[in-house]
Amino acid sequence: MNAIITASELADELAGANPPVLLDVRWQLSTAKAAGAPPFDGRAAYGAGHLPGAVYVDLDRELASAPGASGRHPLPDVAEFGAAMRRAGVSSGRPVVAYDGGHGWAAARAWWLLRWAGHPNVRVLDGGLTAWGGPLSTDVPTPAEGDFAPAPGAADLLDADGAAALARSGVLFDARAGERYRGEVEPIDRVGGHIPGAVSAPTTANVAADGRFLPAGELRARFKGLGAAEDGGVGVYCGSGVSGAHEVLALAVAGIPAALYVGSWSEWSSDPDRPVAVGPDPQ
């Protein structure tokens, strides 16, 4: 099953006999708080207009637990995540489509979590809200309670030790911007650089200018050129497990299974005993 869906395909499915549950996961990585500016408000953006029938999902509160030693966006409590998804109308027998404002990162986080928790049919709207040519709504729906019961483990998950080992035995992609990988700048975390052995693969290079994913063949060529193999170990990390989920989604489009290190650099760099590499060389 394809991991993404086009706007026209979604419109057709919404008119069908078993329309998907729509999750609006608008969110943006923001450093505005440090500068004294208000952060992006996804709920306000949702209130100003969303796909008809879509339910807003708060990434920071429903797709992650509180920041701490495990990173800025640790895995959510499984029971709380399941309850949030049921409130949104998610059931195992009904498809789910997640979308965001067009960046794709937040929608991919919802996609990855639902897959990890065992949902059999979840996709991301390619290009997000900006690709949707249909009407928008300001009505806030009250969906019937879903029956989704999380069963974690359906998607591969890495911890810090697993990520370090995969960087030696397979390929570990760093989905952040190249300058953060090289340690030239670090606007958020304690220290800049990357996990030793990780390969720089910014997720921004997986999409075209309109935010839609590149064709599967192009993505496959890119990842194979960076060392990925369809039958070998592939993992991804980023700053806090959000843009990394987008890279795992790109790999899925390319037909290459990959694990996600959810704690990512925000967890790794918080431990002064873990090694840090800087510069363009993986080591």
Short mmCIF file of C-alpha atoms in Angstrom, two decimals:
data_model
loop_
_atom_site.label_atom_id
_atom_site.label_comp_id
_atom_site.label_asym_id
_atom_site.label_seq_id
_atom_site.Cartn_x
_atom_site.Cartn_y
_atom_site.Cartn_z
CA MET A 1 0.00 0.00 0.00
CA ASN A 2 1.28 3.45 -0.87
CA ALA A 3 2.27 5.61 2.09
CA ILE A 4 1.08 8.84 0.47
CA ILE A 5 -2.09 9.95 -1.30
CA THR A 6 -2.66 12.76 -3.78
CA ALA A 7 -5.33 15.40 -3.31
CA SER A 8 -7.39 14.06 -6.21
CA GLU A 9 -7.19 10.51 -4.86
CA LEU A 10 -8.26 11.76 -1.45
CA ALA A 11 -11.24 13.60 -2.91
CA ASP A 12 -12.35 10.38 -4.59
CA GLU A 13 -11.98 8.37 -1.39
CA LEU A 14 -13.88 10.94 0.66
CA ALA A 15 -16.80 10.47 -1.71
CA GLY A 16 -16.61 6.68 -1.43
CA ALA A 17 -18.24 4.11 0.80
CA ASN A 18 -15.47 4.02 3.42
CA PRO A 19 -14.00 7.53 3.60
CA PRO A 20 -10.80 7.98 5.56
CA VAL A 21 -10.55 9.67 8.93
CA LEU A 22 -8.79 13.00 8.40
CA LEU A 23 -6.21 14.23 10.91
CA ASP A 24 -5.07 17.85 10.70
CA VAL A 25 -1.60 17.92 12.28
CA ARG A 26 -0.47 21.45 11.53
CA TRP A 27 2.71 22.24 13.46
CA GLN A 28 5.97 24.03 12.83
CA LEU A 29 9.39 23.77 14.41
CA SER A 30 9.81 27.16 15.98
CA THR A 31 12.62 29.00 17.72
CA ALA A 32 10.32 32.02 18.13
CA LYS A 33 9.97 31.50 21.89
CA ALA A 34 13.67 32.16 22.45
CA ALA A 35 13.31 35.41 20.51
CA GLY A 36 10.24 36.44 22.51
CA ALA A 37 7.80 35.92 19.63
CA PRO A 38 4.70 33.72 19.89
CA PRO A 39 5.15 30.23 18.45
CA PHE A 40 3.11 28.88 15.56
CA ASP A 41 -0.45 28.07 16.67
CA GLY A 42 -1.65 24.98 14.81
CA ARG A 43 -5.06 25.01 16.45
CA ALA A 44 -5.68 28.59 15.33
CA ALA A 45 -4.64 27.65 11.79
CA TYR A 46 -7.06 24.72 11.94
CA GLY A 47 -9.84 27.00 13.15
CA ALA A 48 -9.29 29.36 10.24
CA GLY A 49 -9.97 26.58 7.73
CA HIS A 50 -9.39 22.85 7.37
CA LEU A 51 -10.44 19.93 5.22
CA PRO A 52 -14.13 19.23 5.87
CA GLY A 53 -14.48 16.66 8.62
CA ALA A 54 -10.85 16.81 9.70
CA VAL A 55 -10.01 16.62 13.41
CA TYR A 56 -7.14 18.65 14.82
CA VAL A 57 -4.32 16.67 16.46
CA ASP A 58 -1.80 18.47 18.67
CA LEU A 59 1.66 17.10 17.91
CA ASP A 60 3.26 18.33 21.12
CA ARG A 61 0.50 17.00 23.40
CA GLU A 62 -0.96 13.98 21.57
CA LEU A 63 1.89 12.69 19.41
CA ALA A 64 4.62 13.08 22.02
CA SER A 65 5.11 13.03 25.76
CA ALA A 66 6.68 15.87 27.71
CA PRO A 67 10.23 16.92 26.77
CA GLY A 68 12.97 15.56 28.98
CA ALA A 69 15.98 13.28 29.02
CA SER A 70 14.46 11.25 26.17
CA GLY A 71 14.36 14.28 23.86
CA ARG A 72 12.02 17.09 22.86
CA HIS A 73 9.36 14.79 21.38
CA PRO A 74 9.57 11.41 23.12
CA LEU A 75 7.08 8.68 22.30
CA PRO A 76 3.67 9.42 23.78
CA ASP A 77 2.20 7.28 26.52
CA VAL A 78 0.60 4.42 24.58
CA ALA A 79 -2.72 4.54 26.45
CA GLU A 80 -2.99 8.31 26.09
CA PHE A 81 -2.11 8.13 22.40
CA GLY A 82 -4.76 5.48 21.82
CA ALA A 83 -7.37 7.56 23.63
CA ALA A 84 -6.48 10.63 21.56
CA MET A 85 -6.77 8.67 18.32
CA ARG A 86 -10.13 7.17 19.35
CA ARG A 87 -11.42 10.67 20.17
CA ALA A 88 -10.42 11.66 16.65
CA GLY A 89 -12.51 8.80 15.28
CA VAL A 90 -9.66 6.44 14.41
CA SER A 91 -10.65 2.78 14.03
CA SER A 92 -8.59 -0.13 12.79
CA GLY A 93 -11.05 -0.91 9.99
CA ARG A 94 -11.11 2.58 8.52
CA PRO A 95 -8.29 4.27 6.60
CA VAL A 96 -6.58 7.35 8.02
CA VAL A 97 -5.08 10.29 6.13
CA ALA A 98 -2.92 12.82 7.97
CA TYR A 99 -2.03 16.21 6.58
CA ASP A 100 -0.37 19.42 7.71
CA GLY A 101 0.25 22.85 6.26
CA GLY A 102 2.43 21.46 3.49
CA HIS A 103 5.80 20.87 5.13
CA GLY A 104 4.92 17.22 5.70
CA TRP A 105 6.92 16.71 8.89
CA ALA A 106 4.03 16.74 11.38
CA ALA A 107 1.77 14.60 9.20
CA ALA A 108 4.61 12.10 8.84
CA ARG A 109 4.97 11.96 12.64
CA ALA A 110 1.28 10.98 12.90
CA TRP A 111 1.74 8.47 10.06
CA TRP A 112 4.77 6.86 11.70
CA LEU A 113 3.17 6.66 15.16
CA LEU A 114 -0.02 5.08 13.86
CA ARG A 115 2.01 2.55 11.87
CA TRP A 116 4.23 1.81 14.88
CA ALA A 117 1.08 1.35 16.98
CA GLY A 118 -0.33 -1.15 14.48
CA HIS A 119 -2.81 0.74 12.33
CA PRO A 120 -2.99 -1.11 8.99
CA ASN A 121 -3.99 1.73 6.67
CA VAL A 122 -2.59 5.22 7.18
CA ARG A 123 -1.25 7.65 4.59
CA VAL A 124 -0.06 11.24 4.30
CA LEU A 125 -1.62 13.79 1.95
CA ASP A 126 1.22 14.57 -0.45
CA GLY A 127 1.84 18.32 -0.39
CA GLY A 128 -0.47 18.87 2.57
CA LEU A 129 -3.12 21.54 2.77
CA THR A 130 -1.47 23.60 0.04
CA ALA A 131 -2.09 20.76 -2.43
CA TRP A 132 -5.78 20.53 -1.58
CA GLY A 133 -7.85 22.29 -4.21
CA GLY A 134 -11.24 21.59 -2.64
CA PRO A 135 -13.29 23.56 -0.15
CA LEU A 136 -12.24 24.24 3.43
CA SER A 137 -14.42 24.31 6.52
CA THR A 138 -14.39 26.09 9.86
CA ASP A 139 -16.84 23.64 11.44
CA VAL A 140 -15.35 21.56 14.24
CA PRO A 141 -16.64 17.99 13.91
CA THR A 142 -17.44 15.65 16.78
CA PRO A 143 -16.62 12.23 15.35
CA ALA A 144 -17.98 9.00 16.70
CA GLU A 145 -15.53 7.33 19.09
CA GLY A 146 -13.12 5.06 17.23
CA ASP A 147 -12.03 1.61 18.32
CA PHE A 148 -8.29 1.81 17.61
CA ALA A 149 -6.27 -0.08 20.23
CA PRO A 150 -2.50 0.53 19.88
CA ALA A 151 -0.27 -2.52 19.61
CA PRO A 152 3.24 -1.01 19.51
CA GLY A 153 6.01 -2.60 17.51
CA ALA A 154 4.66 -2.73 13.98
CA ALA A 155 7.31 -0.24 12.79
CA ASP A 156 11.00 -0.40 13.66
CA LEU A 157 12.15 1.80 16.51
CA LEU A 158 15.71 2.67 17.54
CA ASP A 159 17.07 3.83 20.87
CA ALA A 160 20.38 5.65 21.27
CA ASP A 161 22.47 2.48 21.50
CA GLY A 162 20.66 0.98 18.52
CA ALA A 163 21.27 4.11 16.46
CA ALA A 164 24.97 4.05 17.33
CA ALA A 165 25.22 0.38 16.37
CA LEU A 166 23.35 0.88 13.09
CA ALA A 167 25.71 3.71 12.13
CA ARG A 168 28.45 1.06 12.15
CA SER A 169 26.62 -1.99 10.79
CA GLY A 170 24.24 -0.41 8.25
CA VAL A 171 23.39 3.17 7.38
CA LEU A 172 22.04 5.84 9.71
CA PHE A 173 20.69 8.95 8.00
CA ASP A 174 20.71 12.37 9.66
CA ALA A 175 17.65 14.18 8.28
CA ARG A 176 18.55 17.64 9.63
CA ALA A 177 19.96 20.51 7.61
CA GLY A 178 23.55 20.00 6.56
CA GLU A 179 24.89 22.86 8.65
CA ARG A 180 23.44 21.30 11.81
CA TYR A 181 24.90 17.90 10.89
CA ARG A 182 28.31 19.51 10.40
CA GLY A 183 28.02 21.37 13.70
CA GLU A 184 28.33 24.80 12.11
CA VAL A 185 25.12 26.01 13.80
CA GLU A 186 22.89 24.57 16.48
CA PRO A 187 19.87 26.75 17.29
CA ILE A 188 18.13 24.37 19.68
CA ASP A 189 20.21 21.61 21.23
CA ARG A 190 23.12 21.63 23.70
CA VAL A 191 25.81 20.99 21.12
CA GLY A 192 26.10 20.76 17.35
CA GLY A 193 27.34 17.88 15.24
CA HIS A 194 26.13 14.36 14.50
CA ILE A 195 26.18 10.78 15.69
CA PRO A 196 29.53 9.27 14.62
CA GLY A 197 29.07 7.26 11.44
CA ALA A 198 25.77 8.91 10.46
CA VAL A 199 25.32 10.11 6.88
CA SER A 200 23.92 13.56 6.12
CA ALA A 201 20.64 13.25 4.17
CA PRO A 202 18.52 16.40 4.69
CA THR A 203 14.85 15.56 4.32
CA THR A 204 14.29 18.80 2.43
CA ALA A 205 15.99 17.15 -0.58
CA ASN A 206 13.21 14.53 -0.75
CA VAL A 207 10.57 16.95 -1.95
CA ALA A 208 10.05 19.32 -4.86
CA ALA A 209 9.50 23.06 -4.52
CA ASP A 210 5.77 22.52 -3.99
CA GLY A 211 6.36 20.23 -1.01
CA ARG A 212 5.36 17.05 -2.83
CA PHE A 213 7.64 14.03 -2.69
CA LEU A 214 9.94 13.36 -5.61
CA PRO A 215 9.03 10.31 -7.72
CA ALA A 216 9.79 6.97 -6.09
CA GLY A 217 12.56 6.18 -8.55
CA GLU A 218 14.37 9.43 -7.82
CA LEU A 219 14.08 8.88 -4.09
CA ARG A 220 15.36 5.32 -4.42
CA ALA A 221 18.34 6.51 -6.44
CA ARG A 222 19.11 9.20 -3.89
CA PHE A 223 19.05 6.87 -0.90
CA LYS A 224 20.96 4.09 -2.63
CA GLY A 225 23.57 6.64 -3.63
CA LEU A 226 23.91 7.50 0.06
CA GLY A 227 24.43 3.86 0.99
CA ALA A 228 20.95 2.48 1.67
CA ALA A 229 20.04 -1.04 0.65
CA GLU A 230 16.56 -2.50 0.42
CA ASP A 231 17.64 -5.58 2.38
CA GLY A 232 20.07 -3.87 4.73
CA GLY A 233 19.69 -1.99 7.99
CA VAL A 234 18.58 1.62 7.49
CA GLY A 235 17.76 4.10 10.24
CA VAL A 236 16.93 7.78 10.49
CA TYR A 237 17.20 10.48 13.12
CA CYS A 238 16.73 14.23 13.15
CA GLY A 239 16.40 16.80 15.93
CA SER A 240 13.50 15.28 17.83
CA GLY A 241 11.84 12.57 15.77
CA VAL A 242 9.62 14.75 13.59
CA SER A 243 11.49 15.53 10.36
CA GLY A 244 13.08 12.10 10.76
CA ALA A 245 9.61 10.57 10.42
CA HIS A 246 9.29 12.47 7.15
CA GLU A 247 12.51 10.86 5.92
CA VAL A 248 11.24 7.41 6.95
CA LEU A 249 8.13 8.23 4.90
CA ALA A 250 10.29 9.20 1.91
CA LEU A 251 12.17 5.92 2.26
CA ALA A 252 8.84 4.07 2.33
CA VAL A 253 7.82 5.81 -0.89
CA ALA A 254 11.16 4.62 -2.31
CA GLY A 255 10.44 1.06 -1.19
CA ILE A 256 13.17 1.00 1.47
CA PRO A 257 12.14 0.05 5.03
CA ALA A 258 13.74 2.17 7.74
CA ALA A 259 13.73 2.47 11.52
CA LEU A 260 13.31 5.77 13.39
CA TYR A 261 15.40 6.94 16.33
CA VAL A 262 12.67 8.98 18.03
CA GLY A 263 14.88 10.57 20.69
CA SER A 264 17.18 11.80 17.90
CA TRP A 265 19.76 14.53 18.39
CA SER A 266 17.83 16.18 21.25
CA GLU A 267 18.29 13.00 23.30
CA TRP A 268 21.76 12.05 22.03
CA SER A 269 23.31 15.50 22.57
CA SER A 270 21.84 15.87 26.08
CA ASP A 271 24.16 13.11 27.34
CA PRO A 272 27.73 14.46 27.60
CA ASP A 273 29.08 10.91 27.63
CA ARG A 274 27.90 10.21 24.08
CA PRO A 275 30.43 11.00 21.33
CA VAL A 276 29.81 13.84 18.85
CA ALA A 277 31.28 14.13 15.37
CA VAL A 278 31.55 17.43 13.51
CA GLY A 279 32.30 18.36 9.93
CA PRO A 280 31.18 16.75 6.68
CA ASP A 281 32.82 13.37 7.34
CA PRO A 282 30.48 10.83 8.97
CA GLN A 283 33.19 9.80 11.45
#
